[in-house]
mmCIF file of C-alpha atoms and ligand atoms in Angstrom:
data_model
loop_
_atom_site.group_PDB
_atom_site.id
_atom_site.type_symbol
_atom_site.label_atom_id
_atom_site.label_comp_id
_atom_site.label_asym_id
_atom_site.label_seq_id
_atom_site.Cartn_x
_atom_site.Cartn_y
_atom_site.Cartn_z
ATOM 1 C CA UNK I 1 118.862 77.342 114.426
ATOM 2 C CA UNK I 2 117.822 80.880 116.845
ATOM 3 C CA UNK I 3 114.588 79.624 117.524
ATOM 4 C CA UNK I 4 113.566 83.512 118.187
ATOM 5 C CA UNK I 5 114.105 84.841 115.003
ATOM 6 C CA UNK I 6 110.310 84.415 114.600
ATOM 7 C CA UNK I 7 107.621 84.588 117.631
ATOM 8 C CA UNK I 8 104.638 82.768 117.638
ATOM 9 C CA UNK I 9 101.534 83.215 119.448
ATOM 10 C CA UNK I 10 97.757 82.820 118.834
ATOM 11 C CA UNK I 11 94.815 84.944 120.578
ATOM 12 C CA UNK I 12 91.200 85.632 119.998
ATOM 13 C CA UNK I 13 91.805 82.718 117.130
ATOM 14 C CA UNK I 14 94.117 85.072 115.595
ATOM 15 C CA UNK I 15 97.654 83.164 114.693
ATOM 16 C CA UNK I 16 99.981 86.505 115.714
ATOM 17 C CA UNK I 17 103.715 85.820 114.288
ATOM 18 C CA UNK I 18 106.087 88.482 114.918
ATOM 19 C CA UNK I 19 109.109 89.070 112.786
ATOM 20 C CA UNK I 20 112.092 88.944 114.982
ATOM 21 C CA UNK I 21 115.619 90.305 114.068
ATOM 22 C CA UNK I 22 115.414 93.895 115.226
ATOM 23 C CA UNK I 23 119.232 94.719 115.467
ATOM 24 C CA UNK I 24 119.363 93.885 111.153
ATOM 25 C CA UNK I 25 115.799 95.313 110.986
ATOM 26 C CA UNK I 26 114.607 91.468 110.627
ATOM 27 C CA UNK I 27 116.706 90.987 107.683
ATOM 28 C CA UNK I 28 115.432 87.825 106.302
ATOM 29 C CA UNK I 29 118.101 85.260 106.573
ATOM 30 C CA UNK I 30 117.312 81.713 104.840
ATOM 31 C CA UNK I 31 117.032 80.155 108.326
ATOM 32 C CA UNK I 32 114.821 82.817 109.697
ATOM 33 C CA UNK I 33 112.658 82.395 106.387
ATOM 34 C CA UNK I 34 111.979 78.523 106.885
ATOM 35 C CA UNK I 35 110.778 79.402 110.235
ATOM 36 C CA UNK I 36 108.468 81.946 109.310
ATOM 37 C CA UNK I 37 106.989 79.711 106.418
ATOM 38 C CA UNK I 38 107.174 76.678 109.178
ATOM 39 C CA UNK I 39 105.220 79.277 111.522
ATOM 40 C CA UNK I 40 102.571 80.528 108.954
ATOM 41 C CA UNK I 41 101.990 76.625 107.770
ATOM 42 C CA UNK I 42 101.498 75.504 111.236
ATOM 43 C CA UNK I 43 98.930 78.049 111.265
ATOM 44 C CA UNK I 44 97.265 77.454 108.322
ATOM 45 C CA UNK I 45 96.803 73.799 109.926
ATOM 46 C CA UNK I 46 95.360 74.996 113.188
ATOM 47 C CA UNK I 47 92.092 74.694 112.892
ATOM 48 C CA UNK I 48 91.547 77.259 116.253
ATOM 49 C CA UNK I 49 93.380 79.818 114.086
ATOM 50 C CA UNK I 50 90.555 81.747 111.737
ATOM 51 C CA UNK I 51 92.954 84.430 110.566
ATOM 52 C CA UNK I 52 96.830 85.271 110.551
ATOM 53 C CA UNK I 53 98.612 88.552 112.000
ATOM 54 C CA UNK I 54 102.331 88.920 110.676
ATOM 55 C CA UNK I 55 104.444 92.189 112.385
ATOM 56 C CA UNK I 56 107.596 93.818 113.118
ATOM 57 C CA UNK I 57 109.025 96.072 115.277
ATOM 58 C CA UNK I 58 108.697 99.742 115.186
ATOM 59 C CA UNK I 59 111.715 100.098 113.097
ATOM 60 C CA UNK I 60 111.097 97.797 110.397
ATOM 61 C CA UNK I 61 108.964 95.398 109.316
ATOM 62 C CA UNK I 62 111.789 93.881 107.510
ATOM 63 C CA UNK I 63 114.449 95.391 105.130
ATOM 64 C CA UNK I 64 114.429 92.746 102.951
ATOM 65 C CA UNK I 65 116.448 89.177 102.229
ATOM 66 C CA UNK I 66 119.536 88.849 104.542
ATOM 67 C CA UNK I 67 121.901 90.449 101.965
ATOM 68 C CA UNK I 68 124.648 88.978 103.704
ATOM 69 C CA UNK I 69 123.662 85.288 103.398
ATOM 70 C CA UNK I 70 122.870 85.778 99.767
ATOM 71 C CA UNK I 71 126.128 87.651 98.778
ATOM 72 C CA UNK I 72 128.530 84.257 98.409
ATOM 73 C CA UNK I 73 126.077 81.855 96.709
ATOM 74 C CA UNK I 74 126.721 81.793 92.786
ATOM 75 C CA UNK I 75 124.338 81.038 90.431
ATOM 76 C CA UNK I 76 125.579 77.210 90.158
ATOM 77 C CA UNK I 77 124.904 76.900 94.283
ATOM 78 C CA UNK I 78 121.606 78.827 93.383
ATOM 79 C CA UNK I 79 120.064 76.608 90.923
ATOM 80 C CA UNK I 80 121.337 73.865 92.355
ATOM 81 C CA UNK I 81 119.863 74.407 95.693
ATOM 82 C CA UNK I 82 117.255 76.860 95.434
ATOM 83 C CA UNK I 83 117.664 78.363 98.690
ATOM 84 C CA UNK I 84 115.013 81.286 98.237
ATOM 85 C CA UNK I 85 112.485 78.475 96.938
ATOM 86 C CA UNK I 86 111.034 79.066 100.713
ATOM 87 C CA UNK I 87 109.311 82.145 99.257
ATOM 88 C CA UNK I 88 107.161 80.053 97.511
ATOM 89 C CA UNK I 89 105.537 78.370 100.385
ATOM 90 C CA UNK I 90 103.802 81.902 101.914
ATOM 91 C CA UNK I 91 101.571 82.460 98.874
ATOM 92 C CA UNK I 92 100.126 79.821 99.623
ATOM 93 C CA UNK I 93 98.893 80.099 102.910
ATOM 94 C CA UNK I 94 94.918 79.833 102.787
ATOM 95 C CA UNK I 95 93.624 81.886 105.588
ATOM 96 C CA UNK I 96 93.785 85.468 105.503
ATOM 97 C CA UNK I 97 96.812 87.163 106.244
ATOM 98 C CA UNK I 98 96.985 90.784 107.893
ATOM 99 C CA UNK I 99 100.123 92.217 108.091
ATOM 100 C CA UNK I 100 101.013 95.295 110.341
ATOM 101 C CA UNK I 101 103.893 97.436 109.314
ATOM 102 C CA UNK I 102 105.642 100.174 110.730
ATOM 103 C CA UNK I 103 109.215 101.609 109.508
ATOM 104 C CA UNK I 104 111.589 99.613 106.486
ATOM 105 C CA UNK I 105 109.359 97.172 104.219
ATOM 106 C CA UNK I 106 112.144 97.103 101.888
ATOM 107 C CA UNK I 107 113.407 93.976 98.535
ATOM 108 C CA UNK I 108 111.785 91.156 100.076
ATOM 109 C CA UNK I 109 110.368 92.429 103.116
ATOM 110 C CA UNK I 110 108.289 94.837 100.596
ATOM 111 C CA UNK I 111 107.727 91.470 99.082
ATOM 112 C CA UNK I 112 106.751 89.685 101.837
ATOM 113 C CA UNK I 113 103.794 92.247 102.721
ATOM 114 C CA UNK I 114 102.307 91.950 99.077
ATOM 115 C CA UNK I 115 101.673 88.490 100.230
ATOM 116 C CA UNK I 116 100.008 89.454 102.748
ATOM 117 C CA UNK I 117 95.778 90.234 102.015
ATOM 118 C CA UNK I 118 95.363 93.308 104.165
ATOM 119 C CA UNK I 119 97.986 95.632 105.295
ATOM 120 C CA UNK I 120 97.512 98.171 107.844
ATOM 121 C CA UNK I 121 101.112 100.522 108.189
ATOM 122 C CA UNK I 122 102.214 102.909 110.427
ATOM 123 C CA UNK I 123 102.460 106.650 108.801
ATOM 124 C CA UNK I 124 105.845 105.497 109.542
ATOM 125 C CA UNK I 125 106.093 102.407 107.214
ATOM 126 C CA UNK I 126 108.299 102.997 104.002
ATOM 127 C CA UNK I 127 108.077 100.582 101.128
ATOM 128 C CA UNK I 128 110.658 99.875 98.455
ATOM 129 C CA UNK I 129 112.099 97.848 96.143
ATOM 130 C CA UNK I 130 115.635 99.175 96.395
ATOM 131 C CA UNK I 131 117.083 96.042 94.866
ATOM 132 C CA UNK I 132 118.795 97.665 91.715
ATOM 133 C CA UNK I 133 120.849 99.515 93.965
ATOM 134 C CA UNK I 134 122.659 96.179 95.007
ATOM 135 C CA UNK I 135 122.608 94.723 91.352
ATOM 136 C CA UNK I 136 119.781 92.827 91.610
ATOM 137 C CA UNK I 137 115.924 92.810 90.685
ATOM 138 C CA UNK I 138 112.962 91.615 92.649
ATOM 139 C CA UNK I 139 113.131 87.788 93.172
ATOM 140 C CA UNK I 140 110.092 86.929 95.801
ATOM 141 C CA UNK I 141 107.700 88.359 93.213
ATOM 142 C CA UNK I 142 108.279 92.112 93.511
ATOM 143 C CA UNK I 143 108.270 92.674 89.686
ATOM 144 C CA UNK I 144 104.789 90.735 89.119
ATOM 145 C CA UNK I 145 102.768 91.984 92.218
ATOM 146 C CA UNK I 146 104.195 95.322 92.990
ATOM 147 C CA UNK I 147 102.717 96.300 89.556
ATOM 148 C CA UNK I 148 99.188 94.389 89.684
ATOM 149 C CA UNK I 149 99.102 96.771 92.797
ATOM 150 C CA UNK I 150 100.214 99.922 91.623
ATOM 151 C CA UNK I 151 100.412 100.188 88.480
ATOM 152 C CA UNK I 152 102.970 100.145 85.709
ATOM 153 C CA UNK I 153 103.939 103.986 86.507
ATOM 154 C CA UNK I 154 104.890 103.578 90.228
ATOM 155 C CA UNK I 155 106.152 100.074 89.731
ATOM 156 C CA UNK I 156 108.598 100.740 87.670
ATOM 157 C CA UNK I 157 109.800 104.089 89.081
ATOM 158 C CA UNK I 158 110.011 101.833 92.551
ATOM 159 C CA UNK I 159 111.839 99.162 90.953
ATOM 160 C CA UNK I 160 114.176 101.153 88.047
ATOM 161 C CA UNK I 161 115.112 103.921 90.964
ATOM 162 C CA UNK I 162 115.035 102.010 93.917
ATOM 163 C CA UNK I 163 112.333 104.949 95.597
ATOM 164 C CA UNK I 164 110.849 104.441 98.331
ATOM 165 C CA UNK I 165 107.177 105.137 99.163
ATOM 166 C CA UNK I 166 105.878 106.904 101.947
ATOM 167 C CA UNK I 167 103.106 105.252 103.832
ATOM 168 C CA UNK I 168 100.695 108.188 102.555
ATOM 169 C CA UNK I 169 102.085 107.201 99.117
ATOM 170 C CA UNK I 170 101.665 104.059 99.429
ATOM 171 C CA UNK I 171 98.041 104.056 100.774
ATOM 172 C CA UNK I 172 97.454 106.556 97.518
ATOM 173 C CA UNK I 173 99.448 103.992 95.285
ATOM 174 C CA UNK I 174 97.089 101.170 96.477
ATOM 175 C CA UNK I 175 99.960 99.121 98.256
ATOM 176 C CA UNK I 176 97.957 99.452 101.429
ATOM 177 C CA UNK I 177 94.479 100.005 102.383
ATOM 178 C CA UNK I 178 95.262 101.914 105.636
ATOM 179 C CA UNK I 179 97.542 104.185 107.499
ATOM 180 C CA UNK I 180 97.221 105.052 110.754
ATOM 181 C CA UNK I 181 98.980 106.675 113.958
ATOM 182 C CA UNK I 182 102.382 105.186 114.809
ATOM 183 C CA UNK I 183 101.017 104.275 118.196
ATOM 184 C CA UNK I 184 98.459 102.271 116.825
ATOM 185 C CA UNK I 185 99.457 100.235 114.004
ATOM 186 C CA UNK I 186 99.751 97.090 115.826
ATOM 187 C CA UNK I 187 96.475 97.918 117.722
ATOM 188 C CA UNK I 188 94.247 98.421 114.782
ATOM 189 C CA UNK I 189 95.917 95.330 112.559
ATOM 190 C CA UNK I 190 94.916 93.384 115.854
ATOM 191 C CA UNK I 191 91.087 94.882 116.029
ATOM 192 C CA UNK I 192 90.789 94.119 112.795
ATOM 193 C CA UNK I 193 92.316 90.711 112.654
ATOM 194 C CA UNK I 194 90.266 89.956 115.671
ATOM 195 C CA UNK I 195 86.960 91.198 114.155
ATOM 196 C CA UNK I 196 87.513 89.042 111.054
ATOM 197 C CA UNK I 197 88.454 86.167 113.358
ATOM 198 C CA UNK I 198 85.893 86.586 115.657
ATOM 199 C CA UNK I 199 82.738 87.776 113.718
ATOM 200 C CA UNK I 200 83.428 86.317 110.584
ATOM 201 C CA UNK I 201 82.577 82.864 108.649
ATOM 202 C CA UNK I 202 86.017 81.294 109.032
ATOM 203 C CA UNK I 203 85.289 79.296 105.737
ATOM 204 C CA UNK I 204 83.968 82.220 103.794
ATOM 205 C CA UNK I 205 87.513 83.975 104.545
ATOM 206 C CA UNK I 206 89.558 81.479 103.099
ATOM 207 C CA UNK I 207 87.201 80.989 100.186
ATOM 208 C CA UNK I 208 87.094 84.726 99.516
ATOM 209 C CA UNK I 209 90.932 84.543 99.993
ATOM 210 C CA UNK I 210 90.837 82.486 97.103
ATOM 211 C CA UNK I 211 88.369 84.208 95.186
ATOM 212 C CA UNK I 212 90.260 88.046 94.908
ATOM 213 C CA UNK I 213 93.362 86.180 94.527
ATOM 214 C CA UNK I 214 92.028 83.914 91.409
ATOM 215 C CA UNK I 215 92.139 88.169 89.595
ATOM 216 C CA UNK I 216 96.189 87.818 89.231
ATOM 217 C CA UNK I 217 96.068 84.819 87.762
ATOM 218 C CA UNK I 218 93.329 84.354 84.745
ATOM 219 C CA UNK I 219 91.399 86.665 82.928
ATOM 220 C CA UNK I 220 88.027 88.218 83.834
ATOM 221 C CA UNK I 221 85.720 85.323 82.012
ATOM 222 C CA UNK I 222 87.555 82.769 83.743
ATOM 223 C CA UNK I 223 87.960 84.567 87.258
ATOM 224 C CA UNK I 224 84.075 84.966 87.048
ATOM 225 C CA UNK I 225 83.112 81.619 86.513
ATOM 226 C CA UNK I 226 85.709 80.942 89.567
ATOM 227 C CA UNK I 227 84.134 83.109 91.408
ATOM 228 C CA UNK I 228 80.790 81.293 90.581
ATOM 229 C CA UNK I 229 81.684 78.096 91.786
ATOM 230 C CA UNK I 230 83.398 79.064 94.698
ATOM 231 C CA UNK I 231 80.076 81.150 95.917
ATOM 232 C CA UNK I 232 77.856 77.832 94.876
ATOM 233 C CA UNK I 233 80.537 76.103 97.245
ATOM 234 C CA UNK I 234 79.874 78.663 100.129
ATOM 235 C CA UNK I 235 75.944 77.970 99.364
ATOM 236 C CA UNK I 236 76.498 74.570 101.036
ATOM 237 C CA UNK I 237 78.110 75.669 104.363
ATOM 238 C CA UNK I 238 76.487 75.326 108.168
ATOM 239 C CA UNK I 239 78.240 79.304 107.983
ATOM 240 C CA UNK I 240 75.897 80.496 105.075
ATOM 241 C CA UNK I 241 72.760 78.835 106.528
ATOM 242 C CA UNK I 242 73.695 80.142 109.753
ATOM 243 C CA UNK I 243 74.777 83.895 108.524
ATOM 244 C CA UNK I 244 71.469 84.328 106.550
ATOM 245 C CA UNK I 245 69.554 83.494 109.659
ATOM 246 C CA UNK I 246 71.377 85.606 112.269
ATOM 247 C CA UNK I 247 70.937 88.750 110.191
ATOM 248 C CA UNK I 248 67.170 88.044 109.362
ATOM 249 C CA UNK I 249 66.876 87.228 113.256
ATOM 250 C CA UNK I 250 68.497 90.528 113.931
ATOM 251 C CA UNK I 251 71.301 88.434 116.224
ATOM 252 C CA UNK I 252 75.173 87.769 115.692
ATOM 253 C CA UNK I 253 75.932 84.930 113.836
ATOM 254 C CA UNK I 254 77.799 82.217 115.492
ATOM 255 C CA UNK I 255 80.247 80.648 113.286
ATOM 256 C CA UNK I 256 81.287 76.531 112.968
ATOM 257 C CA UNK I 257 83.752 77.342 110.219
ATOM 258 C CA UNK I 258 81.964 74.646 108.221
HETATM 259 N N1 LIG F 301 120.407 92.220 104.954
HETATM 260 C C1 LIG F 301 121.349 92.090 105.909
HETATM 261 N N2 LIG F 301 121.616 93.026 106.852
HETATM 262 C C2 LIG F 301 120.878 94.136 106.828
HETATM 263 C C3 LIG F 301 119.867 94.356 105.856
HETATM 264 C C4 LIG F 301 119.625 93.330 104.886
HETATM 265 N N3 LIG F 301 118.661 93.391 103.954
HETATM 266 N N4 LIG F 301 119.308 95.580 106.090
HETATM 267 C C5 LIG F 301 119.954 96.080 107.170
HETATM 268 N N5 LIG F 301 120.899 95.229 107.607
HETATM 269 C C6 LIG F 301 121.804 95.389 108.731
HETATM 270 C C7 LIG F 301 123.005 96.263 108.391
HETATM 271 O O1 LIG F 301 123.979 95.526 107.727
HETATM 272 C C8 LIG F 301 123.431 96.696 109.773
HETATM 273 O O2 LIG F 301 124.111 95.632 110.376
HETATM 274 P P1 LIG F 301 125.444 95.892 111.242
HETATM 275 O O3 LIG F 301 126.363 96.663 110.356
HETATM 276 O O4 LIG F 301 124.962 96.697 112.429
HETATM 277 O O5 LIG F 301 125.914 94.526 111.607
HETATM 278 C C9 LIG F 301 122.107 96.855 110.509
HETATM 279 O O6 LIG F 301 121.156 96.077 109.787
HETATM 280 C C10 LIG F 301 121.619 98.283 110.544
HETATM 281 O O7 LIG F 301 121.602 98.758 109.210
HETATM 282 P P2 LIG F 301 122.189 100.207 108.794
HETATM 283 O O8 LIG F 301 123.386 100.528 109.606
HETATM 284 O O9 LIG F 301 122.324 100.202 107.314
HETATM 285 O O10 LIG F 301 120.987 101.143 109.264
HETATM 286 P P3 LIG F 301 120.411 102.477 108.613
HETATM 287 O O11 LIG F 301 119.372 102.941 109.583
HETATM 288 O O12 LIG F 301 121.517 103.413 108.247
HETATM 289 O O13 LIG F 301 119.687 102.013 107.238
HETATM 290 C C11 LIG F 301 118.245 100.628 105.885
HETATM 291 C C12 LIG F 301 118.575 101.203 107.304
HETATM 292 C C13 LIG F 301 117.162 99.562 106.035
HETATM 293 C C14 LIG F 301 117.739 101.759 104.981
HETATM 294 C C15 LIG F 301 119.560 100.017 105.277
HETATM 295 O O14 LIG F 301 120.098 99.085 106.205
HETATM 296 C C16 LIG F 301 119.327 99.325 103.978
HETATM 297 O O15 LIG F 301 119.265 99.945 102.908
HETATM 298 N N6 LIG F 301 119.228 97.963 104.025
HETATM 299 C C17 LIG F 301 119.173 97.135 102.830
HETATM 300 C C18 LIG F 301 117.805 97.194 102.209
HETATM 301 C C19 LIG F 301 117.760 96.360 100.916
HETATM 302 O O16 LIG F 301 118.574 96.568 99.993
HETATM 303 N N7 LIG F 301 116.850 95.382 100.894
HETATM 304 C C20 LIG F 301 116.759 94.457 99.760
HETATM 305 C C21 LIG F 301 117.591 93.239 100.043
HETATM 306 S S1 LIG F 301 117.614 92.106 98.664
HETATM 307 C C22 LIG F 301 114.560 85.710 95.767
HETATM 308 C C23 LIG F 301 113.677 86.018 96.792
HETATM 309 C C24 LIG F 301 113.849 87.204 97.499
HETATM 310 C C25 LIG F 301 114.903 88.046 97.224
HETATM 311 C C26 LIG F 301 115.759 87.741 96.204
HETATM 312 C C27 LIG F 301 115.630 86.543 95.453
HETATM 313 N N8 LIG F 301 114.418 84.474 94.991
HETATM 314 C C28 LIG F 301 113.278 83.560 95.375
HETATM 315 C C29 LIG F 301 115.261 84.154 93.952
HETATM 316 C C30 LIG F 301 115.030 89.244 98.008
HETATM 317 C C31 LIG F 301 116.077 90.080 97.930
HETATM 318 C C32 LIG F 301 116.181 91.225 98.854
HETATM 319 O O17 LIG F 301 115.346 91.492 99.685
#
C-alpha cells in the first residue's frame, strides 16, 4: 500500500491528517480510504489529540470515490465484499472533526466533509454531488445528510442535476459555517482547531459531539432527554468543576479532559 496517500501529523493537540492524492484530486481509492479511517481511529485513540483537522490541497479536497477502482466491481463482488463498508467507520469518530476545504468536494469527497462537525472552505471550495452523471446515487450518505443540511430544495437539485455549489452557496445553503480567503483556509481551520484544542474541555467536545449529532437520529423528545443525560454526565467532570471556577476567578481554565 502508498503509505502517502494520507499524511499524518499532530500539533497543539490537534490530530492534522492531510488528504493526499493531488494528481487525481485525492480521488478516494479503497486503499487510500482504509488509511484515512486507520488515521482518524488512531486519533480518536490518542489521548494527546483533543480535536481532529482533515485537509486537501488547494485544488481539491477530494473529488470523490476513486471512480476507477469502483468501475469493475459488480454488484455480486459488492455485496459480497463490501468494499465501501470503510465509510462507515468515519462517522464514528468521537472527537470533533474540522475539516478545511478548498477547490473539488465532489460524490464522496462532498460526503466525506458532511462527516466532518465544522467546515471552514476556501471561497474556492465547490461542493457537489455529481453522482447521477456517472449512473449512480450517493452511497457514503450523501442522500440522508446532504438534505438534513440543506434542505429538501437544494438537496435534491444537487443530487437530481448533479450542480455544484459555490462556497458562498454553500455557506448560504448551510453546508458550511464559514468561507474565507483562499490564502487562509488552512490557517483559520488550524486557529480554530487549535482554540478548541487548546482552550476547550476536551471531554465536553466529544460529549457535545454527541449531543448535536443525537438531532439526525431521533426525534426532538428523545434528543432532549439525550441531551439531559449527557449534560448530567458533564456535571460530574474535573473539566466542569474546573470551567465554573476559572470563569468566576476571572482566569483561563486549565483542562484534564476528565
Ligand atoms: N476518481 C478517479 N479519478 C479521478 C476522479 C475520481 N473521482 N476525479 C478526478 N480524477 C482524475 C481524472 O481521471 C484525471 O486523471 P488522469 O486522466 O490525469 O489520469 C485527473 O484526476 C484529473 O482530472 P480531470 O482531467 O478530469 O480534471 P478537470 O480539472 O478537467 O476536472 C473534476 C476536475 C474534479 C471536475 C473532474 O475530474 C470530475 O468530474 N471528477 C469526477 C467527480 C465525481 O464524479 N465524483 C463522484 C465520484 S463517485 C459508497 C460510498 C461512496 C461512494 C459510493 C458508494 N458505498 C458505501 C456504497 C462514492 C462515490 C463517488 O464519490
Amino acid at each position: 500500500m502508498d503509505r502517502d496517500m494520507t499524511v499524518t501529523r499532530c500539533e497543539d493537540h490537534v490530530g492534522i491528517v492531510q488528504l493526499n492524492r493531488p494528481k487525481v484530486y485525492n480521488a478516494l481509492s479503497f486503499d487510500m480510504l482504509d488509511e484515512l479511517a486507520r488515521a482518524l481511529e488512531a486519533l480518536d485513540a490518542d489521548d494527546s489529540v483533543h480535536v481532529i483537522l482533515i485537509h486537501g490541497d488547494d485544488r481539491a479536497f477530494s473529488a470523490g470515490a476513486d471512480i476507477k477502482d469502483m468501475a469493475d466491481s459488480d454488484a455480486v463482488s459488492w455485496y459480497l465484499n463490501d468494499p465501501l463498508s470503510v465509510w462507515d467507520r468515519i462517522p464514528r469518530i468521537r472527537k470533533p472533526i474540522v475539516a478545511a476545504i478548498a477547490g473539488h468536494a465532489l460524490g464522496g469527497g462532498c460526503e466525506l466533509a458532511m462527516m466532518c462537525d465544522v467546515i471552514v472552505a476556501s471561497k474556492t471550495a465547490r461542493f457537489g454531488q455529481p453522482e447521477i452523471k456517472i449512473g449512480i446515487i450517493p452511497g457514503a450518505g450523501g442522500t440522508q445528510r446532504l438534505i438534513r443540511a440543506v434542505g429538501k430544495a437544494v438537496a435534491m437539485d444537487m443530487i437530481l442535476s448533479g450542480r455544484v455549489l459555490t462556497a458562498d452557496e454553500a455557506l448560504a445553503a448551510g453546508l458550511v459555517s464559514r468561507v474565507v480567503e483562499p490564502d487562509r483556509y488552512l490557517e483559520e481551520a488550524m486557529n480554530l482547531a487549535r482554540e478548541m484544542a487548546t482552550k476547550l474541555s476536551p471531554i465536553a467536545l466529544r460529549v457535545a459531539k454527541e449531543a448535536v449529532l443525537k438531532a439526525h437520529d431521533v426525534g426532538l423528545s428523545e434528543g432532549l432527554r439525550e441531551e439531559r443525560v449527557l449534560f448530567h454526565l458533564l456535571t460530574a467532570t474535573e473539566d466542569h468543576t474546573e470551567g465554573m471556577k476559572a470563569f468566576i476567578e476571572k482566569r483561563e481554565a486549565h483542562y484534564a479532559g476528565k
